[in-house]
mmCIF file of C-alpha atoms and ligand atoms in Angstrom:
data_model
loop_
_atom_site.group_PDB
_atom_site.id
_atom_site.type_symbol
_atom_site.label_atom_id
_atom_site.label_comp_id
_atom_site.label_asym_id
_atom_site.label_seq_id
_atom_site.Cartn_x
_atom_site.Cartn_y
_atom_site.Cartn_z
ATOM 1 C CA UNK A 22 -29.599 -16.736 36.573
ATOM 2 C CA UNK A 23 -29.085 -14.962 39.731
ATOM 3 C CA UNK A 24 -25.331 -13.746 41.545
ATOM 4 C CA UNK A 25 -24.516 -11.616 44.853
ATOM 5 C CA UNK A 26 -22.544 -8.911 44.805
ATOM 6 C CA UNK A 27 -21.048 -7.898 48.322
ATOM 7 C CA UNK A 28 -18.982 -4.609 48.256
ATOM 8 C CA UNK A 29 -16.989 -4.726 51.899
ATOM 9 C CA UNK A 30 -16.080 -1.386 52.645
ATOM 10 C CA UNK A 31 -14.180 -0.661 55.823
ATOM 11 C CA UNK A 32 -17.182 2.088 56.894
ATOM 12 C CA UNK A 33 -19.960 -0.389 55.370
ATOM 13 C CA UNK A 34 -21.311 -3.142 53.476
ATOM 14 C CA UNK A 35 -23.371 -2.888 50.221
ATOM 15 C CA UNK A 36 -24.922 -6.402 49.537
ATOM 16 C CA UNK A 37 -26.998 -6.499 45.954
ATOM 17 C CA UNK A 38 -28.519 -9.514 44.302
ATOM 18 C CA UNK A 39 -28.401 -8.948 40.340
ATOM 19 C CA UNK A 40 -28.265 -10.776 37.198
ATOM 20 C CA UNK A 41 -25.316 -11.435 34.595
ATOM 21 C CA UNK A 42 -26.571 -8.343 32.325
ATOM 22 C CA UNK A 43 -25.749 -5.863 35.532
ATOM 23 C CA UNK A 44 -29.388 -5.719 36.122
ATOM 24 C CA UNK A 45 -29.382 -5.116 40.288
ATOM 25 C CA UNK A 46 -32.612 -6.843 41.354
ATOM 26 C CA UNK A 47 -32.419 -5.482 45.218
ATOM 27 C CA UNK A 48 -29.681 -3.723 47.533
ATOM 28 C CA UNK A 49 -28.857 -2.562 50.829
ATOM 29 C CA UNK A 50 -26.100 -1.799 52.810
ATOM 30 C CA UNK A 51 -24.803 -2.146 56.502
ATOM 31 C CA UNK A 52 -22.692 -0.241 58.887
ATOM 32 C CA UNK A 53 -19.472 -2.094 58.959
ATOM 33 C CA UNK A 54 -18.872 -3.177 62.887
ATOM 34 C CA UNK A 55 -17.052 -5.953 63.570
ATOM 35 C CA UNK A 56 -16.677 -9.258 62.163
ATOM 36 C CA UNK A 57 -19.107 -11.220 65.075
ATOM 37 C CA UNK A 58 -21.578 -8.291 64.622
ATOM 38 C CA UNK A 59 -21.414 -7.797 60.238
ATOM 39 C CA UNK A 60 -20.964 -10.885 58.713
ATOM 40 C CA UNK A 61 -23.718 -12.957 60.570
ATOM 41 C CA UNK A 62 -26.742 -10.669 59.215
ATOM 42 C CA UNK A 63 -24.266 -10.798 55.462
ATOM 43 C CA UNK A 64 -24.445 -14.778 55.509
ATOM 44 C CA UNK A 65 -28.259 -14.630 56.935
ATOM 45 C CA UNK A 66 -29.273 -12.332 53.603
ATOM 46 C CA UNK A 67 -27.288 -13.855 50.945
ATOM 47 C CA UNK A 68 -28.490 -17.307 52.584
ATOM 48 C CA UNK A 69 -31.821 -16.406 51.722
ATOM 49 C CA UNK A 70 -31.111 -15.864 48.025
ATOM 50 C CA UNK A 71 -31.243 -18.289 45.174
ATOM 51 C CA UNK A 72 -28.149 -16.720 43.781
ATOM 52 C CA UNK A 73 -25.481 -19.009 41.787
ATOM 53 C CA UNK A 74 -22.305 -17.154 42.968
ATOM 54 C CA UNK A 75 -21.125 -14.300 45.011
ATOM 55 C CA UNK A 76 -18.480 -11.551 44.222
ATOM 56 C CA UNK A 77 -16.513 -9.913 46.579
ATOM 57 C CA UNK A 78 -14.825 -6.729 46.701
ATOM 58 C CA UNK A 79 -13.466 -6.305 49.911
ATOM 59 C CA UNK A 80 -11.074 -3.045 51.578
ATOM 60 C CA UNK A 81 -8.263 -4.279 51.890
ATOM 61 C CA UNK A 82 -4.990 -5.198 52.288
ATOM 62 C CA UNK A 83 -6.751 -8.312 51.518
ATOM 63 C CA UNK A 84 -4.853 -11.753 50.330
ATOM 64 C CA UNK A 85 -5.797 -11.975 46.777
ATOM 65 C CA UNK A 86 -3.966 -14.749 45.578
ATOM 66 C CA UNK A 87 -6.004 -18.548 45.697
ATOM 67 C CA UNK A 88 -2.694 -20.191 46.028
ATOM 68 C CA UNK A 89 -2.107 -18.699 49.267
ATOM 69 C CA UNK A 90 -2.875 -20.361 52.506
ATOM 70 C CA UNK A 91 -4.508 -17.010 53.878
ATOM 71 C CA UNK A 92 -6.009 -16.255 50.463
ATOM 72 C CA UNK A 93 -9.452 -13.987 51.373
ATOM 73 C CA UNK A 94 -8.361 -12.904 54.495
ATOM 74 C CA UNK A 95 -8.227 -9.238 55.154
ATOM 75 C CA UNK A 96 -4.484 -8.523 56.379
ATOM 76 C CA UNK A 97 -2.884 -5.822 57.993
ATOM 77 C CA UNK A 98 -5.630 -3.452 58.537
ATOM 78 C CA UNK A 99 -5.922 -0.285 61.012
ATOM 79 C CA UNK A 100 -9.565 -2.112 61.608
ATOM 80 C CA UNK A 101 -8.314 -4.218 64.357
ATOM 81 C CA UNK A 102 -11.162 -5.801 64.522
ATOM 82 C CA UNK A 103 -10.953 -7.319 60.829
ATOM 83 C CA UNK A 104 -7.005 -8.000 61.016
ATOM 84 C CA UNK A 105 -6.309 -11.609 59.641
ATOM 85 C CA UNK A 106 -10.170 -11.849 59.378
ATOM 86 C CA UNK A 107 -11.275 -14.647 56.797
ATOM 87 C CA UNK A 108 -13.791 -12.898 54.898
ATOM 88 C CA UNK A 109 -13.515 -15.789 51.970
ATOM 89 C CA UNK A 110 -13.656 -18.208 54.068
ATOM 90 C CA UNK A 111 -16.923 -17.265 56.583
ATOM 91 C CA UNK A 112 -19.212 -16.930 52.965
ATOM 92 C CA UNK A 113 -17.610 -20.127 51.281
ATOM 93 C CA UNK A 114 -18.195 -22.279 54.526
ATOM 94 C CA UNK A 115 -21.791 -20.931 54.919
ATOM 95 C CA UNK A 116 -22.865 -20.771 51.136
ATOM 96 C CA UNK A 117 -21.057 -22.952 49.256
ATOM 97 C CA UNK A 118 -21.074 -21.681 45.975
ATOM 98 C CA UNK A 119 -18.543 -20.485 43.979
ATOM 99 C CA UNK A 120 -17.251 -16.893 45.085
ATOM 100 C CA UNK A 121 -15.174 -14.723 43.790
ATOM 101 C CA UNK A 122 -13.126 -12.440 45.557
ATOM 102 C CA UNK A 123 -10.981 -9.350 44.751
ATOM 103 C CA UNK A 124 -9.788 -5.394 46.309
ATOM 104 C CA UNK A 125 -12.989 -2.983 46.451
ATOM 105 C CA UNK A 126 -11.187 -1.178 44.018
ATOM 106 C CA UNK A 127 -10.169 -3.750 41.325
ATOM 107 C CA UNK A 128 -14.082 -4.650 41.189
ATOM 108 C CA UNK A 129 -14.735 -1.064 40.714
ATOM 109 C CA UNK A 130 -12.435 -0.973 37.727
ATOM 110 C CA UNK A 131 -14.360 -4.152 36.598
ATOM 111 C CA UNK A 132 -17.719 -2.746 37.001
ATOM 112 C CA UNK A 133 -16.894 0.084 34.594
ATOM 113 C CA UNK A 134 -15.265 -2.162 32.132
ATOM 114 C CA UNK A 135 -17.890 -4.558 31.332
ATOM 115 C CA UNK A 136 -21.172 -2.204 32.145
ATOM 116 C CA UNK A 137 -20.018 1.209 32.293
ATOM 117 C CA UNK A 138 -17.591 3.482 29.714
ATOM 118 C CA UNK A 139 -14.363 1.358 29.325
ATOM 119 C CA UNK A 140 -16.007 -1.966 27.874
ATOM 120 C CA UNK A 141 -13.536 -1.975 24.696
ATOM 121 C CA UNK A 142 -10.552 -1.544 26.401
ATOM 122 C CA UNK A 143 -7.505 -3.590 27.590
ATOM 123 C CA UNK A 144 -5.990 -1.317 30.555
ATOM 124 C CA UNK A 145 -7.497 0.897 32.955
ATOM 125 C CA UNK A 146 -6.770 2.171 35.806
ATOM 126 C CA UNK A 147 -9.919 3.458 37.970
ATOM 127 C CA UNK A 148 -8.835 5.810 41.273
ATOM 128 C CA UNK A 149 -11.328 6.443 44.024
ATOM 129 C CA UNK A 150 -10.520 9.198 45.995
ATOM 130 C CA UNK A 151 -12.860 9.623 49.468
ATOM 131 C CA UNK A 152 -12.173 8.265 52.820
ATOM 132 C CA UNK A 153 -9.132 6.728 51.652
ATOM 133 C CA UNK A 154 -7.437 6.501 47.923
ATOM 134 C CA UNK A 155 -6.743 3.318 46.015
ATOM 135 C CA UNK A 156 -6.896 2.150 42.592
ATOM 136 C CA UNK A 157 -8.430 -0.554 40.625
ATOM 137 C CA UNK A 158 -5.770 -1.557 37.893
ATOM 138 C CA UNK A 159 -6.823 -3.912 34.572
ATOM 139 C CA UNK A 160 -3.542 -4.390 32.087
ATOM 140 C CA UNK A 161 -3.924 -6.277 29.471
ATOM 141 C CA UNK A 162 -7.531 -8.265 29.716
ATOM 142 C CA UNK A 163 -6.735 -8.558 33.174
ATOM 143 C CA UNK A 164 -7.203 -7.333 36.950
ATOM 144 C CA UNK A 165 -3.876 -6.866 38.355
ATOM 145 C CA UNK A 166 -2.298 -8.646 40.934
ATOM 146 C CA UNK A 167 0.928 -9.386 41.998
ATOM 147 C CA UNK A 168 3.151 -10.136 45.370
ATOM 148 C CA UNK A 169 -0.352 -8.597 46.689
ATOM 149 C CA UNK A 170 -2.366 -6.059 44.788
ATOM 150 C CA UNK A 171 -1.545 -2.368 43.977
ATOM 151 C CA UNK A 172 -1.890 -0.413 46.985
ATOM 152 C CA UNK A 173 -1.857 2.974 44.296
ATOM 153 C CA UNK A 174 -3.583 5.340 47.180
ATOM 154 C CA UNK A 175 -0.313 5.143 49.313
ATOM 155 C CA UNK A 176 2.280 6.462 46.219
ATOM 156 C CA UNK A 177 4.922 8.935 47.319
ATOM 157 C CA UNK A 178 4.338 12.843 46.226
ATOM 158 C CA UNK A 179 5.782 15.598 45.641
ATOM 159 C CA UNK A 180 4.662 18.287 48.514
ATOM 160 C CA UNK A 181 3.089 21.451 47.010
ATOM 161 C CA UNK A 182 5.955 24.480 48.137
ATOM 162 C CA UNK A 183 2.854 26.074 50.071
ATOM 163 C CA UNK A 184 1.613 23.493 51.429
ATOM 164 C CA UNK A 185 2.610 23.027 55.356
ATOM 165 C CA UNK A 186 0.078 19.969 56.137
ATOM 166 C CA UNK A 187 2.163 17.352 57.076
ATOM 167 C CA UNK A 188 -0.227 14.657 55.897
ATOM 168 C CA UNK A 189 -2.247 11.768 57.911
ATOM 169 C CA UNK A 190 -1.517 8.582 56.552
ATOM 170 C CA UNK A 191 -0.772 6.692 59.700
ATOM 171 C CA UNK A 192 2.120 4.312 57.669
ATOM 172 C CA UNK A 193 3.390 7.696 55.356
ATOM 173 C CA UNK A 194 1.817 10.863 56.960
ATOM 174 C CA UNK A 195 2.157 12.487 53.408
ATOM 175 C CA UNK A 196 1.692 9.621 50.788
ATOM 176 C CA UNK A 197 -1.311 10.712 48.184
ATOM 177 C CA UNK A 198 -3.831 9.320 50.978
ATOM 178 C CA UNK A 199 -2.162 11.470 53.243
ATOM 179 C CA UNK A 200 -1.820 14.705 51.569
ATOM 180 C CA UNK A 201 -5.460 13.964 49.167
ATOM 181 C CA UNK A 202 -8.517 11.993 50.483
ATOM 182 C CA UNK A 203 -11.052 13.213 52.501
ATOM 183 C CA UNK A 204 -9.552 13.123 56.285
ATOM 184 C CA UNK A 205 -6.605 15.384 54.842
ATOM 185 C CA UNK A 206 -9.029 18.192 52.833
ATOM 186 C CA UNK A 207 -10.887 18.064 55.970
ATOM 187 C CA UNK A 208 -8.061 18.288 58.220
ATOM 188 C CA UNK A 209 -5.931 20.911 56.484
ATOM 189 C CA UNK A 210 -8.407 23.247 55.492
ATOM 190 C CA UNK A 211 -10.733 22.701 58.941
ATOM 191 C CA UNK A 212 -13.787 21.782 56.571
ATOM 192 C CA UNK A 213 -15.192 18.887 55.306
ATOM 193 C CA UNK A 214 -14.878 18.582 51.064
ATOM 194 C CA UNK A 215 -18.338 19.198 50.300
ATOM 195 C CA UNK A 216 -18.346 22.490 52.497
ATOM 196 C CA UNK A 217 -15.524 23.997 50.389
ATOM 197 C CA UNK A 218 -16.949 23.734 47.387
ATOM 198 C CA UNK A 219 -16.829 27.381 46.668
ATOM 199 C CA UNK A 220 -12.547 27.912 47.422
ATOM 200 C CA UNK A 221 -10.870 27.118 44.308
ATOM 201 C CA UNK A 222 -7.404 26.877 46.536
ATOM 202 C CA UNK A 223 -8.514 23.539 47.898
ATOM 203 C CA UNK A 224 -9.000 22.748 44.714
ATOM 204 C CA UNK A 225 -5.877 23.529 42.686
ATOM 205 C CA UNK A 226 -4.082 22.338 45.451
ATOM 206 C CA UNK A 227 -6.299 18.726 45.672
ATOM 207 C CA UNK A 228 -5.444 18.457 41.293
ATOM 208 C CA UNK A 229 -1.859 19.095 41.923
ATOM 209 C CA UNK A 230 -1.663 16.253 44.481
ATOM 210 C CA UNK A 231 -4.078 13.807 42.228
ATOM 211 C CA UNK A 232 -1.985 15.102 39.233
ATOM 212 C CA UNK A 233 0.836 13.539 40.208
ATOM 213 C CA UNK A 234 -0.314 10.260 41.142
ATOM 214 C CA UNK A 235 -2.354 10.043 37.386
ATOM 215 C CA UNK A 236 1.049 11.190 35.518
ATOM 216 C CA UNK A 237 2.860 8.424 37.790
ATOM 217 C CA UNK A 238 0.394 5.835 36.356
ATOM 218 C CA UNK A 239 0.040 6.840 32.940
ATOM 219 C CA UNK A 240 4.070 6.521 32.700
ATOM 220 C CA UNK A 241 4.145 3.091 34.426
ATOM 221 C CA UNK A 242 0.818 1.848 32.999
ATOM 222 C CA UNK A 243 0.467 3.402 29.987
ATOM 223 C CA UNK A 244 -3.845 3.074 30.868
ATOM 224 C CA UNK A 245 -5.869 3.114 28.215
ATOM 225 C CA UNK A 246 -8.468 5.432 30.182
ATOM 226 C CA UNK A 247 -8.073 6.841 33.735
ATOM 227 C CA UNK A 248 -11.809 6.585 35.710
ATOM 228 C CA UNK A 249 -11.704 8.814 38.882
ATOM 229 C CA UNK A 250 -14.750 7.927 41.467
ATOM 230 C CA UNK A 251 -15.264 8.132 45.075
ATOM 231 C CA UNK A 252 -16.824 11.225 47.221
ATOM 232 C CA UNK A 253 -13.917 13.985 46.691
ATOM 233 C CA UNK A 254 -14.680 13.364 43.149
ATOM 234 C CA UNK A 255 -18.067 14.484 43.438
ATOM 235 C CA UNK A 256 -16.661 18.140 43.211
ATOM 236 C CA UNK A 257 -16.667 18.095 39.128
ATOM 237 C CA UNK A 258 -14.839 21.449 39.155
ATOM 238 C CA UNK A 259 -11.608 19.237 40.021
ATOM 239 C CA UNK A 260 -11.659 17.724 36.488
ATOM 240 C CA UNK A 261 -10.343 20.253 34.098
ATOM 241 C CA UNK A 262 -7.949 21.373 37.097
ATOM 242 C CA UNK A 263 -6.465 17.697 36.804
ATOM 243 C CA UNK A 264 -6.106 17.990 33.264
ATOM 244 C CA UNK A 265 -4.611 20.766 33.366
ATOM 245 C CA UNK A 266 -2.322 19.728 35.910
ATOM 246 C CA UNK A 267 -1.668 16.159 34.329
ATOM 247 C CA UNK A 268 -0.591 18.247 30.464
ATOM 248 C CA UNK A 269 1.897 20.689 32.670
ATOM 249 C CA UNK A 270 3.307 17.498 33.763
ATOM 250 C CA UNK A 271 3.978 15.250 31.308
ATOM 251 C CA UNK A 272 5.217 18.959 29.647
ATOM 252 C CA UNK A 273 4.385 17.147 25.855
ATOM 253 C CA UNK A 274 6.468 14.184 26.553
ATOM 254 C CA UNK A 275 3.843 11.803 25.599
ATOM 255 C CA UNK A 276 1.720 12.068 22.467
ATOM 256 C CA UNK A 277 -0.864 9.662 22.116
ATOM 257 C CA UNK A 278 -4.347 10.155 20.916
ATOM 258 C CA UNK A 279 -5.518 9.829 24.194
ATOM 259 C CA UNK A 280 -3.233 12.837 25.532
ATOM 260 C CA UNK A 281 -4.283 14.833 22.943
ATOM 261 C CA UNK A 282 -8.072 14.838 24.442
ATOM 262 C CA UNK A 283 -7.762 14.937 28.041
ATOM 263 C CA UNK A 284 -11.014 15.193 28.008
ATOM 264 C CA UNK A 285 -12.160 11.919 27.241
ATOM 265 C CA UNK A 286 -9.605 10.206 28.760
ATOM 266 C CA UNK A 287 -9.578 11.352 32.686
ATOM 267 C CA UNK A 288 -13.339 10.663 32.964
ATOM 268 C CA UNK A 289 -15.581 10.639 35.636
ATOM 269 C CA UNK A 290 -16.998 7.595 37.158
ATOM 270 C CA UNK A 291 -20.046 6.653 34.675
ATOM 271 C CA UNK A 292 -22.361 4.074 36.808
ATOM 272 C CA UNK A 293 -23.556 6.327 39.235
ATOM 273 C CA UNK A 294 -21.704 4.942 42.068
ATOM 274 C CA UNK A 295 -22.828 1.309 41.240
ATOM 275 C CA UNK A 296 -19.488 0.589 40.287
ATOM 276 C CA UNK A 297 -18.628 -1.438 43.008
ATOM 277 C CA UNK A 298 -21.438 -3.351 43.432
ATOM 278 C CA UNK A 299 -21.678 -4.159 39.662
ATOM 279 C CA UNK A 300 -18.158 -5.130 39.721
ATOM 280 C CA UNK A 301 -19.013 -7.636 42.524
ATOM 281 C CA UNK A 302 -21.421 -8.925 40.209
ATOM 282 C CA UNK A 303 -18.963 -9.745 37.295
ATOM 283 C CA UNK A 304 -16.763 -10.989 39.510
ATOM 284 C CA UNK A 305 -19.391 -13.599 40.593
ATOM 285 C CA UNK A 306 -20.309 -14.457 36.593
ATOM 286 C CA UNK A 307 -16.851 -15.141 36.200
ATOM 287 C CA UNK A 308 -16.042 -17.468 38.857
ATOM 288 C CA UNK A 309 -19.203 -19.158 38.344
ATOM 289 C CA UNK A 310 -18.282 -19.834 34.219
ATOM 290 C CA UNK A 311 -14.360 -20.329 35.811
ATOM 291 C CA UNK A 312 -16.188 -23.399 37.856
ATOM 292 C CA UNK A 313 -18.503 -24.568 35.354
ATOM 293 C CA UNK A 314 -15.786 -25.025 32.615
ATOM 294 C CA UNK A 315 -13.469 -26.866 35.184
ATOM 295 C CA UNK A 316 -16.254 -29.407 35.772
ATOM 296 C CA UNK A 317 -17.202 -29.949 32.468
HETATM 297 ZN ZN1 ZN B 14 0.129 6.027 53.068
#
């Protein structure tokens, strides 16, 4: 049995076809343009497929909720282009198959729970950290959702006392986005991430800000594991800074196995940046068993 897996980035579009062990048959990806331009040559490819469902993880803020009239549309997005888009909508009109839908990130977070490291485990929160930040949450069994979805890139932060950059979150200027992903290394230091590679202050100054943000969640969410993906995370050196970082913080106030060995539980991303697109997949099997069992 065949699914699709579409990963809708806001910079581009990873389409896969795949089957329900994770196994992805074929894949390519797409510069994301605008709706008239992208999602034609999306509908023409996964037309063309004898797949049973699609999943998709889209950027978001997307409507997430199927009891929602706009449910599947992207919402208030700095993409102009894609604002109140129905993304849902354009593949369930064309295909007609089951789909299922969800935040790039929560798919992420699903990819690595049922083919990568976290398969045994009931909450995880996965971070990506490149372009933008967000985070894929799972609490008990489950994705989360709520009013919307967890939006855990744009979480208020403490500024570092030598730290002048003022941030570039267009909503928070210095939110964790802001002050952490990509644009801001780039921006504050005059370099792009992977050209700094060698200056450990970027560094201790990126763990301190990403530091914060894990210690927030691990307080709230009480995860399980923390998975950290995305291209600033491509610099491995950050890890043990983190760790570090994360211990100072929570200065012993938590002692759990997990706390004890750091090591094991702020991981790196383990599906070589398939996450996504396996995630897509799973999200696909599920709706498609969600469907089948409602007919039967
Ligand atoms: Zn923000």
């Amino acid at each position: 049995m065949l699914f699709g897996a579409l990963e809708a980035g806001g910079t581009k579009m990873v389409m896969a076809v795949g089957d329900e062990k994770g196994n992805i048959l074929e894949q390519k990806s797409l510069p994301t343009l605008t709706p008239e331009e992208t999602v034609p040559e999306l509908l023409s490819y996964f037309s063309k497929k004898e797949i049973c469902a699609l999943g998709i993880g889209a950027f978001g803020p997307v409507d997430v909720n199927p009891q929602s009239k706009s449910f599947g549309h992207i919402l208030d997005t700095p993409k102009l282009a894609w604002k109140n888009y129905n993304l849902y909508g354009a593949f369930q009109e064309k295909l007609g198959i089951p789909i299922g839908f969800d935040t790039d990130v929560n798919s992420s977070c699903l990819g690595e729970i049922t083919f990568g490291q976290a398969g045994n485990l009931n909450s995880v929160v996965y971070l990506t950290i490149g372009t933008g930040i967000g985070a894929g949450i799972y609490v008990n069994g489950k994705l989360l959702h709520g009013m919307l979805h967890p939006e855990g890139g744009h979480i208020m932060i403490t500024r570092h006392p030598e730290d002048s950059f003022e941030g570039c979150c267009p909503y928070h200027g210095g939110c964790l986005e802001g002050m952490a992903a990509g644009p801001a290394i780039e921006k504050r230091w005059g370099k792009r991430a992977a050209e700094l590679e060698q200056e450990s202050a970027v560094w201790e100054l990126e763990a301190y800000y990403i530091a914060q943000a894990l210690t927030n969640y691990i307080l709230i969410l009480s995860p399980e594991k923390i998975i950290l993906g995305g291209g600033v995370m491509h610099q491995k050196q950050l890890f043990p800074l983190i760790r570090e970082q994360v211990k100072k913080m929570l200065n012993g106030y938590i002692n759990t196995k997990e706390i004890s060995s750091l090591d094991q539980y702020i991981v790196p991303a383990s599906l070589k940046d398939n996450q996504g697109i396996l995630g897509c997949l799973q999200l696909a099997k599920l709706e498609y068993e969600q469907q089948v069992k409602y007919v039967q």
